[in-house]
Structure formats: C-alpha cells, structure tokens
PDB file of C-alpha atoms in Angstrom:
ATOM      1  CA  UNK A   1     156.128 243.635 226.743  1.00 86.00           C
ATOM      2  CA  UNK A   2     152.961 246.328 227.550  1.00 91.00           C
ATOM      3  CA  UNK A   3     150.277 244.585 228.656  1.00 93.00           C
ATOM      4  CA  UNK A   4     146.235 246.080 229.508  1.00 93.00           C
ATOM      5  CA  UNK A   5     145.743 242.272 231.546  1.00 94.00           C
ATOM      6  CA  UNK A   6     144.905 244.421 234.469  1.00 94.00           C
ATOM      7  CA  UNK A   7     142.220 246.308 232.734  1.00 94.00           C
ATOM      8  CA  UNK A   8     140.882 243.783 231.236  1.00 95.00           C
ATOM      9  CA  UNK A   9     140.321 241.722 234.651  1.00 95.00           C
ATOM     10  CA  UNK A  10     138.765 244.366 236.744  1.00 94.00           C
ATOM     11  CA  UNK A  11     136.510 245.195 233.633  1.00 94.00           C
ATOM     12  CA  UNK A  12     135.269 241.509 234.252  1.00 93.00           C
ATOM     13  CA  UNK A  13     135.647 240.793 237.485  1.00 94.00           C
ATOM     14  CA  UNK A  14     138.249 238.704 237.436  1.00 94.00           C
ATOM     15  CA  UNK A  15     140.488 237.928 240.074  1.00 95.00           C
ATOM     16  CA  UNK A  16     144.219 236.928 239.581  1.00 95.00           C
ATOM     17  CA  UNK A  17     143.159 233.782 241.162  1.00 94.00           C
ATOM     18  CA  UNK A  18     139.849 233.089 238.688  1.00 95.00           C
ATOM     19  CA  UNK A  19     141.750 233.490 235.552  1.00 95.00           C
ATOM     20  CA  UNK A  20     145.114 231.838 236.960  1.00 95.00           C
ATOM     21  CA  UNK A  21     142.507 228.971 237.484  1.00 93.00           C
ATOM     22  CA  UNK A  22     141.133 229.326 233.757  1.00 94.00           C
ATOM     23  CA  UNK A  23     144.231 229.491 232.744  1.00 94.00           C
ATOM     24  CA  UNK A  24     145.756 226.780 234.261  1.00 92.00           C
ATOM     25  CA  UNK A  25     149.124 228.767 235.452  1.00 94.00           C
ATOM     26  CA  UNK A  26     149.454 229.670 239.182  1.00 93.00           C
ATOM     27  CA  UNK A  27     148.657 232.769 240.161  1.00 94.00           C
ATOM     28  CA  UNK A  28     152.249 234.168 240.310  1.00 95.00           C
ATOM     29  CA  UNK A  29     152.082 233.821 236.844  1.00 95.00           C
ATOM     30  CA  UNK A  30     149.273 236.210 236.268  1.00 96.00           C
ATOM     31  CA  UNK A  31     150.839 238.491 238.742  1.00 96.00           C
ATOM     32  CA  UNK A  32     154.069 238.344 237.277  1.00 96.00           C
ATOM     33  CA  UNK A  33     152.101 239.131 233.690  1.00 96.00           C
ATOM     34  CA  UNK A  34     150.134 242.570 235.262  1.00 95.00           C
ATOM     35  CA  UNK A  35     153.888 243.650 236.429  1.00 94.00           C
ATOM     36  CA  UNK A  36     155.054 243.348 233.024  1.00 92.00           C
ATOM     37  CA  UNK A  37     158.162 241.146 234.756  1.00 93.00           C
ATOM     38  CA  UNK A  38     157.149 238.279 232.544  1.00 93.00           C
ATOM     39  CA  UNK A  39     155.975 237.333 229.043  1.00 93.00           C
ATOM     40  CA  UNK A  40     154.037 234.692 228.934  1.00 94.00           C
ATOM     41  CA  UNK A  41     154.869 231.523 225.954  1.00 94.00           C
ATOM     42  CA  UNK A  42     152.962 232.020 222.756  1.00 95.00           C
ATOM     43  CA  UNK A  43     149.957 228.954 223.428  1.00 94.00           C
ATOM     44  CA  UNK A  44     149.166 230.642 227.216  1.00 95.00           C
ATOM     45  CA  UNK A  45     149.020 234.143 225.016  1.00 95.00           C
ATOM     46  CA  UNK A  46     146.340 232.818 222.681  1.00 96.00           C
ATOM     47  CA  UNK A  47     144.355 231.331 225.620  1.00 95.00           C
ATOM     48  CA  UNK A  48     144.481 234.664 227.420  1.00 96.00           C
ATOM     49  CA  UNK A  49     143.270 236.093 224.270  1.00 96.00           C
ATOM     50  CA  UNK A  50     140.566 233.277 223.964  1.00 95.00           C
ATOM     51  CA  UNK A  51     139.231 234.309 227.536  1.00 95.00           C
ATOM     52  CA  UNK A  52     138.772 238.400 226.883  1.00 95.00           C
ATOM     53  CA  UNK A  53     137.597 237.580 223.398  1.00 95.00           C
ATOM     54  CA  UNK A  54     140.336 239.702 221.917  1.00 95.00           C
ATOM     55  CA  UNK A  55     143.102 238.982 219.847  1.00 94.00           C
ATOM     56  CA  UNK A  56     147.021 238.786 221.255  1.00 94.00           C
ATOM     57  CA  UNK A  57     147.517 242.155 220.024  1.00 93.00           C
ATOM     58  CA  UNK A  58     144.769 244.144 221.359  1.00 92.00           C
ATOM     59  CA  UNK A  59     146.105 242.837 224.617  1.00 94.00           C
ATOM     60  CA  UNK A  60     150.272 242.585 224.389  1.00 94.00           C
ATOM     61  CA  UNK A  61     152.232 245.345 223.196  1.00 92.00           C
ATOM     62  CA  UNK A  62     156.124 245.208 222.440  1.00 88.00           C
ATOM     63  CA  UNK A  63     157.606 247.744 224.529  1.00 82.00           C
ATOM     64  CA  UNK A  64     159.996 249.084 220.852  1.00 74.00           C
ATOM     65  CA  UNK A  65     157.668 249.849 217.795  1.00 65.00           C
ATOM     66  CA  UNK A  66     158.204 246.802 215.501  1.00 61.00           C
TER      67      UNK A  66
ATOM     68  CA  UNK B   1     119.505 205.806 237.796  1.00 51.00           C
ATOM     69  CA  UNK B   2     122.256 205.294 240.698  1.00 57.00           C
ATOM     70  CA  UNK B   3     125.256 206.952 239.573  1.00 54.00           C
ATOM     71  CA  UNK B   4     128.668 205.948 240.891  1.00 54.00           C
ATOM     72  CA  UNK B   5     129.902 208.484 243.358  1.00 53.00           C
ATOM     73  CA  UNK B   6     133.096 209.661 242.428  1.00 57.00           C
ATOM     74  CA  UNK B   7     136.098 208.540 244.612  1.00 61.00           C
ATOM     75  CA  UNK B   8     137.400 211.068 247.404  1.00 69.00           C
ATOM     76  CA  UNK B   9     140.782 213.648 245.938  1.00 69.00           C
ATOM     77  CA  UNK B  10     144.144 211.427 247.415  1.00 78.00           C
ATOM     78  CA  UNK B  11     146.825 213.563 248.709  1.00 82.00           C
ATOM     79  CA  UNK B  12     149.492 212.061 246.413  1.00 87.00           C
ATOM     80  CA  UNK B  13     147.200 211.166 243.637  1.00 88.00           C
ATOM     81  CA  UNK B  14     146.257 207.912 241.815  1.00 89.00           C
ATOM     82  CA  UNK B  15     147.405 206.273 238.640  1.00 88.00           C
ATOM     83  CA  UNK B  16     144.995 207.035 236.498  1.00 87.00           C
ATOM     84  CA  UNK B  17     141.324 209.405 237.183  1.00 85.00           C
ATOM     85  CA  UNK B  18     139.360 207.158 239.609  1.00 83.00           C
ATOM     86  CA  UNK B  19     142.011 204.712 240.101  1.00 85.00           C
ATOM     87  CA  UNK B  20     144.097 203.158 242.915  1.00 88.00           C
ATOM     88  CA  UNK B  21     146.303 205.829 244.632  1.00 91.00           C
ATOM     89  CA  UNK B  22     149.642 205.947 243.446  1.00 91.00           C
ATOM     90  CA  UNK B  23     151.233 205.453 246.796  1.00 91.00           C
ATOM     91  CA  UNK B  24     149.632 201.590 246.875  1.00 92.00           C
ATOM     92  CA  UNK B  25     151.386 200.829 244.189  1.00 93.00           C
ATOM     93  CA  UNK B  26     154.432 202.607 244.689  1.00 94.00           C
ATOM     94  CA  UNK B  27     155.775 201.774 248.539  1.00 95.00           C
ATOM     95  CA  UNK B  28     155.301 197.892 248.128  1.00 95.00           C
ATOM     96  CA  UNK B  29     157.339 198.248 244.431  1.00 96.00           C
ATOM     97  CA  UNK B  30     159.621 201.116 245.995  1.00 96.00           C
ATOM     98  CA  UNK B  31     160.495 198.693 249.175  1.00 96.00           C
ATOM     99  CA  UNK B  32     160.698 195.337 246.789  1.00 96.00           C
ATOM    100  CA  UNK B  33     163.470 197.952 244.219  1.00 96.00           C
ATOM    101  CA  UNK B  34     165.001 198.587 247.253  1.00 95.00           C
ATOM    102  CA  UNK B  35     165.301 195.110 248.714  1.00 94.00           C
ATOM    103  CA  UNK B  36     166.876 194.435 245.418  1.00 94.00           C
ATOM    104  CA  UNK B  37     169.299 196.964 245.222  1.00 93.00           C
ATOM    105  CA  UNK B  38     169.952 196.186 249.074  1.00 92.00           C
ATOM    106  CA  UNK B  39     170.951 193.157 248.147  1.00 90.00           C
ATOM    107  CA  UNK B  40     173.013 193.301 245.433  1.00 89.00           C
ATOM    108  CA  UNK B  41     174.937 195.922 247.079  1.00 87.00           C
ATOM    109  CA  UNK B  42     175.484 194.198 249.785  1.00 82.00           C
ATOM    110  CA  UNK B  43     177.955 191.804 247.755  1.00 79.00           C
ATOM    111  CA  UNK B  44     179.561 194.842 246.505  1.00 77.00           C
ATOM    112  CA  UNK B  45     183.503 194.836 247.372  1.00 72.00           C
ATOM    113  CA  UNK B  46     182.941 198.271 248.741  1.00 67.00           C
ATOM    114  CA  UNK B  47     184.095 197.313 252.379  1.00 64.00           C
ATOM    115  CA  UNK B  48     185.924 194.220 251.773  1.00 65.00           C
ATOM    116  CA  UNK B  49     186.775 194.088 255.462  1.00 69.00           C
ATOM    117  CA  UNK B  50     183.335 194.785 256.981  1.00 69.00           C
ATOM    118  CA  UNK B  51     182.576 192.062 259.240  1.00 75.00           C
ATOM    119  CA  UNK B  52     178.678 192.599 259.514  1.00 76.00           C
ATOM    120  CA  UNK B  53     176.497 190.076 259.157  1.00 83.00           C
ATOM    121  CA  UNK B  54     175.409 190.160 254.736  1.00 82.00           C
ATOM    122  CA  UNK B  55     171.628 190.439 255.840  1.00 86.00           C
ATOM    123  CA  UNK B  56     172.133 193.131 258.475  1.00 88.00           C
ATOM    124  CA  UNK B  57     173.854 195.271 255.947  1.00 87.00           C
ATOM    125  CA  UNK B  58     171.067 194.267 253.048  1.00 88.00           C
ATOM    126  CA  UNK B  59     168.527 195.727 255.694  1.00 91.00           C
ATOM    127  CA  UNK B  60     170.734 198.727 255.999  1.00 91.00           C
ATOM    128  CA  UNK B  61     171.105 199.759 252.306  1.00 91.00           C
ATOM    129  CA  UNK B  62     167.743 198.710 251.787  1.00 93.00           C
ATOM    130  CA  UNK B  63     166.833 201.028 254.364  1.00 95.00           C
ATOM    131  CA  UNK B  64     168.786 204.103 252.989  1.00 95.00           C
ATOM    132  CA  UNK B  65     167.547 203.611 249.371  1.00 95.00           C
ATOM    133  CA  UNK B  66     163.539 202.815 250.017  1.00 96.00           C
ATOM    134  CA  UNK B  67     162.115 206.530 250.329  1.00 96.00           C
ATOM    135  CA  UNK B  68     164.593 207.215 247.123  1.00 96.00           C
ATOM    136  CA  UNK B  69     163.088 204.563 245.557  1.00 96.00           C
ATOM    137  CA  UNK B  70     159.268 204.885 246.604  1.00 96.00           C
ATOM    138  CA  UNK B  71     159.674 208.485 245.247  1.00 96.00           C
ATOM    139  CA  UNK B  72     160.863 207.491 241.924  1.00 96.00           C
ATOM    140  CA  UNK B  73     158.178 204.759 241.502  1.00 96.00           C
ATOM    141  CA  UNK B  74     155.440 207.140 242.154  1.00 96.00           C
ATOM    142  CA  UNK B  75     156.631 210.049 239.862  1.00 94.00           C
ATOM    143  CA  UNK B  76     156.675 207.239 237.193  1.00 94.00           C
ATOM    144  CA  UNK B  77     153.122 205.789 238.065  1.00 93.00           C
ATOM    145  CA  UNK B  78     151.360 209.235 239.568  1.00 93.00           C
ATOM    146  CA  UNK B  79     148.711 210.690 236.999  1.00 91.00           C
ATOM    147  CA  UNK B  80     149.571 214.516 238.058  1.00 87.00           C
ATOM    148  CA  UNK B  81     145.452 215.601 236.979  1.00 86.00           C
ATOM    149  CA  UNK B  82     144.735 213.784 240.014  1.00 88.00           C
ATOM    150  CA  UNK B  83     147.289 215.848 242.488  1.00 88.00           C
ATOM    151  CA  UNK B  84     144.941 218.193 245.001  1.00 86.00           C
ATOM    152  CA  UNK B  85     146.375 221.513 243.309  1.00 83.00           C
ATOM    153  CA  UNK B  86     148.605 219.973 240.549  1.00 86.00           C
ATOM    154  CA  UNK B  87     148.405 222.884 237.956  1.00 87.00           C
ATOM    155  CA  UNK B  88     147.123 221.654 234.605  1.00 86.00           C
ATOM    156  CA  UNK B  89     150.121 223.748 232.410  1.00 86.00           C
ATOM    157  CA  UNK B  90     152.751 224.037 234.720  1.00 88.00           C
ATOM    158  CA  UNK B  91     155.014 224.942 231.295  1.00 90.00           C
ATOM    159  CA  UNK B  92     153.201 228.029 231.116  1.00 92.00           C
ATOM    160  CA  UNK B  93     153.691 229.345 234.438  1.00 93.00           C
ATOM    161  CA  UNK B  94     156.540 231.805 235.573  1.00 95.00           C
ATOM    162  CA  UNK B  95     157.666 229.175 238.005  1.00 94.00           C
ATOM    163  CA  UNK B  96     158.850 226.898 235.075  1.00 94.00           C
ATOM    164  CA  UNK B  97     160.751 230.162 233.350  1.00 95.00           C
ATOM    165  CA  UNK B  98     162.609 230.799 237.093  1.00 96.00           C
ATOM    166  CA  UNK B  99     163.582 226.712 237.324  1.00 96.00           C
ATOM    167  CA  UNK B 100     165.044 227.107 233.490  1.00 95.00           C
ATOM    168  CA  UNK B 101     167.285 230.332 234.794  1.00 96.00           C
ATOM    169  CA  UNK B 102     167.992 228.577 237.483  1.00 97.00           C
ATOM    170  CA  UNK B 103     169.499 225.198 236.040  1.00 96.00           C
ATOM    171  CA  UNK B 104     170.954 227.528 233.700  1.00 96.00           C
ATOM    172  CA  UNK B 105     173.046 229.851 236.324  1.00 97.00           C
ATOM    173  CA  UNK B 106     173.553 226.737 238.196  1.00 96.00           C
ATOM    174  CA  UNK B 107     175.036 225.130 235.114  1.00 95.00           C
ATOM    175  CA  UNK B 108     177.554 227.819 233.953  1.00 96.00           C
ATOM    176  CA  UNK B 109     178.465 228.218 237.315  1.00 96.00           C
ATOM    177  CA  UNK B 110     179.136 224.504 237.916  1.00 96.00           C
ATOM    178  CA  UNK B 111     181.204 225.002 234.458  1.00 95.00           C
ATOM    179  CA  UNK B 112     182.852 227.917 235.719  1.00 95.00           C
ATOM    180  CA  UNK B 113     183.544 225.814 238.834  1.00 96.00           C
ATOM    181  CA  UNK B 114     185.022 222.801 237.964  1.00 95.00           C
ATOM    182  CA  UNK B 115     187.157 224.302 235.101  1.00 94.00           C
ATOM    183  CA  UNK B 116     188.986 226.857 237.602  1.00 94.00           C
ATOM    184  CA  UNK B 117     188.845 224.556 240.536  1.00 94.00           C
ATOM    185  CA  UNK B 118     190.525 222.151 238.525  1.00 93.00           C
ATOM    186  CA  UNK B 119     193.621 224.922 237.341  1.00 92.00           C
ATOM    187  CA  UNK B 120     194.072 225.997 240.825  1.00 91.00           C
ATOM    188  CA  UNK B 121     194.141 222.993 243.289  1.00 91.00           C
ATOM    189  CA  UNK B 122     196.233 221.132 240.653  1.00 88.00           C
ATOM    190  CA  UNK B 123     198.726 223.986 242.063  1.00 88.00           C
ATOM    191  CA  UNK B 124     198.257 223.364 245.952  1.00 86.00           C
ATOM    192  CA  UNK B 125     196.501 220.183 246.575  1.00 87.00           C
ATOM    193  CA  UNK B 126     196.818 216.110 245.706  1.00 88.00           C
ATOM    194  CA  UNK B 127     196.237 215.510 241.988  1.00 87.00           C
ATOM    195  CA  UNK B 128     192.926 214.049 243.264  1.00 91.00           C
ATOM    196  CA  UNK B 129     191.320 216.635 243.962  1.00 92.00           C
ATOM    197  CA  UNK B 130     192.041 218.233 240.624  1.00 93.00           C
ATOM    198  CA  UNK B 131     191.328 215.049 238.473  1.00 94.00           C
ATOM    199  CA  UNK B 132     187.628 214.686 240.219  1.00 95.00           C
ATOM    200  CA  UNK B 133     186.997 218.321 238.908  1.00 95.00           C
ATOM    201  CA  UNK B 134     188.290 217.273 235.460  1.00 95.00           C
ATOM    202  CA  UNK B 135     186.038 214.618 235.563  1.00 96.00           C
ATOM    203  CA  UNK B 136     183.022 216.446 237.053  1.00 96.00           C
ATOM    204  CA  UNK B 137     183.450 219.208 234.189  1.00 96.00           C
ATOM    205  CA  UNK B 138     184.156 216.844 231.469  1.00 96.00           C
ATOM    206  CA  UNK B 139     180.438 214.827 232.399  1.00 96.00           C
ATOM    207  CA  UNK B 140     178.953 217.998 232.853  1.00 95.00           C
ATOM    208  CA  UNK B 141     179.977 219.434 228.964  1.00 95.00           C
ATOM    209  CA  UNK B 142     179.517 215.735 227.930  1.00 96.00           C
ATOM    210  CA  UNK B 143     175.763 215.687 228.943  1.00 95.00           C
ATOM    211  CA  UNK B 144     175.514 219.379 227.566  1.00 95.00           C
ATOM    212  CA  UNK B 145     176.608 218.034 223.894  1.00 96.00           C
ATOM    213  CA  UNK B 146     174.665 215.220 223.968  1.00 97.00           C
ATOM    214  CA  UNK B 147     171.501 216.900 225.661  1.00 95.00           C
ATOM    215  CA  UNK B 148     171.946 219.792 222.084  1.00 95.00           C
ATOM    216  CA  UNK B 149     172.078 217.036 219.759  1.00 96.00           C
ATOM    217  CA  UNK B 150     169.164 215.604 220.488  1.00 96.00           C
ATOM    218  CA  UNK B 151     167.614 218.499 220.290  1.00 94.00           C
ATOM    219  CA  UNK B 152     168.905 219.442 216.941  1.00 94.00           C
ATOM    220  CA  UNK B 153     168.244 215.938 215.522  1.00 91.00           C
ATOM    221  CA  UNK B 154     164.804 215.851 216.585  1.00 85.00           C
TER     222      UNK B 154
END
C-alpha cells in the first residue's frame, strides 16, 4: 500500500514522534507506515485520516488498481 | 479551591488511575501464592527419598516460584494507562504485527519439529524421546483446534 503520510507530516509539522503520540502507536509504527513496509489495521487508518482531516483514500493507495 | 495534587507516575504502575501501585499489592499476594504452592509441593512424591528437612524445602520452592508469581499477580492487577510509556493501542502498532509472525513461525516450526523429531529418533534413540515429541506435537495441534473453535463459535 502507497502512502503520502510523509507529505502530509512535514506539511504540518509533524514529527514521527508527535503523531506516533496522537496516535497512540510507537513510533516504529509510523516509520514502518512512511516506508510503505507496513499497513496499518483499518481503526488506526481512520484515526490517521481523522488527524490530516482527509479521508483513508486521499491518504492510502493500493499498490494494483482495484 | 485546593485541588488535590495528582499522585507522582510509579514505575510499574498502579491498579487503577490514582491508586495504590500495583507492586503493593502484588509482592505480599505473589510471596503468600508462592508460600502456598511452596508448600503443597513440598508434599509432592517428587523426591521420595529426599531427606531435607519439609520446611527447608517449602522455603526453597517458595523461593524459586515468588518472582514467577509476583509477575503474574501484577499483570492481573496492573492498570497498563498508568505504565510511564505504556502505549495506549499497542494492537495498532507494527510491534504487535512482528509478535503475531513471530508466534506464527515459531508455531509451524515447533509443528514441523516435533512431527519429524518424533519419525527420526523413534529410529536411533529410546522410545522416550520419541513419545515426548508425540506428546509435545499432539498438545501443540490440540491447543491449535481448540484455540480456532473458539474463534469460529464466537
């Protein structure tokens, strides 16, 4: 899964730490996310969403066209 | 208005937000458990020939099984939102996702194991050896089935 995580956290200032913290995931988590090594469960992809003010698709892309 | 100043983070937490820390409660239960067990055991006919005196070996056992059974009394009575640095959805993190690969690698290879363990020292070594493997791989695919049913059921 494609992911613009990174983007989206420099555009806000985030660091992996911050939003690991708002998240409440460690930070290998979020670092694992940005290097697209891990997709995270469905309930920590809405609150990711929830956070940017996006929705899960503006954010996660499936690496195959659906 | 005076206003109650909250209580100091405990290194292994409390039971319950502003409560007493878990570890009060859990080493005098952990070391009465393991006086218990201690005990009992003691009268086990493990070592029907050991001449030590009952109480020395009660002490012993004791001994051996309190930090076992301090830890298990505190991960039942421990409130984890009160752990310095407990993470509020550990579920969610990648951590959780490597520990589920994990047990599963570990599992098929304890399968794996057992099963050809079992063929091949039947050949070579005491029938033993062999029959503890049965038994080790029959438990194992016993708590498997078991563990799916529930799941399916519920």
């Amino acid at each position: 899964m494609r992911n613009r995580l990174p983007q989206l956290r420099r555009e806000r200032h985030l660091s992996q730490e911050k939003l690991a913290t708002m998240l409440g995931v460690s930070r290998q988590t979020i670092i694992s996310i940005e290097k697209e090594r891990f997709d995270p469960s469905l309930p920590l992809a809405f609150q990711i969403a929830a956070i940017f003010d996006l929705r899960i698709e503006d954010i996660f892309t499936p690496d195959a066209p659906l | 208005m005076y206003k109650k100043p909250e209580k100091k983070p405990c290194g292994f937490g409390r039971i319950k937000p502003g409560g007493t820390p878990a570890l009060w409660l859990a080493i005098p239960v952990g070391l009465v458990a393991a006086a218990v067990i201690g005990i009992a055991l003691q009268a086990a006919p493990v070592f029907p020939h050991n001449t030590m005196n009952a109480w020395l070996r009660a002490l012993l056992i004791g001994v051996c099984v309190a930090p076992a059974a301090i830890t298990l009394v505190w991960t039942v009575v421990v409130d984890r939102s009160t752990i310095p640095g407990a993470l509020p959805h550990p579920e969610h993190s990648v951590e959780c996702t490597w520990y589920d690969q994990a047990a599963k690698d570990s599992f098929h290879l304890l399968l794996a194991g057992t099963g050809l363990g079992a063929a091949l020292t039947s050949f070579w070594l005491p029938p033993m050896v062999s029959w503890t493997l049965i038994a080790v791989f029959a438990f194992t695919a016993l708590v498997f089935a078991v563990s799916y049913l529930v799941r399916k059921e519920s």
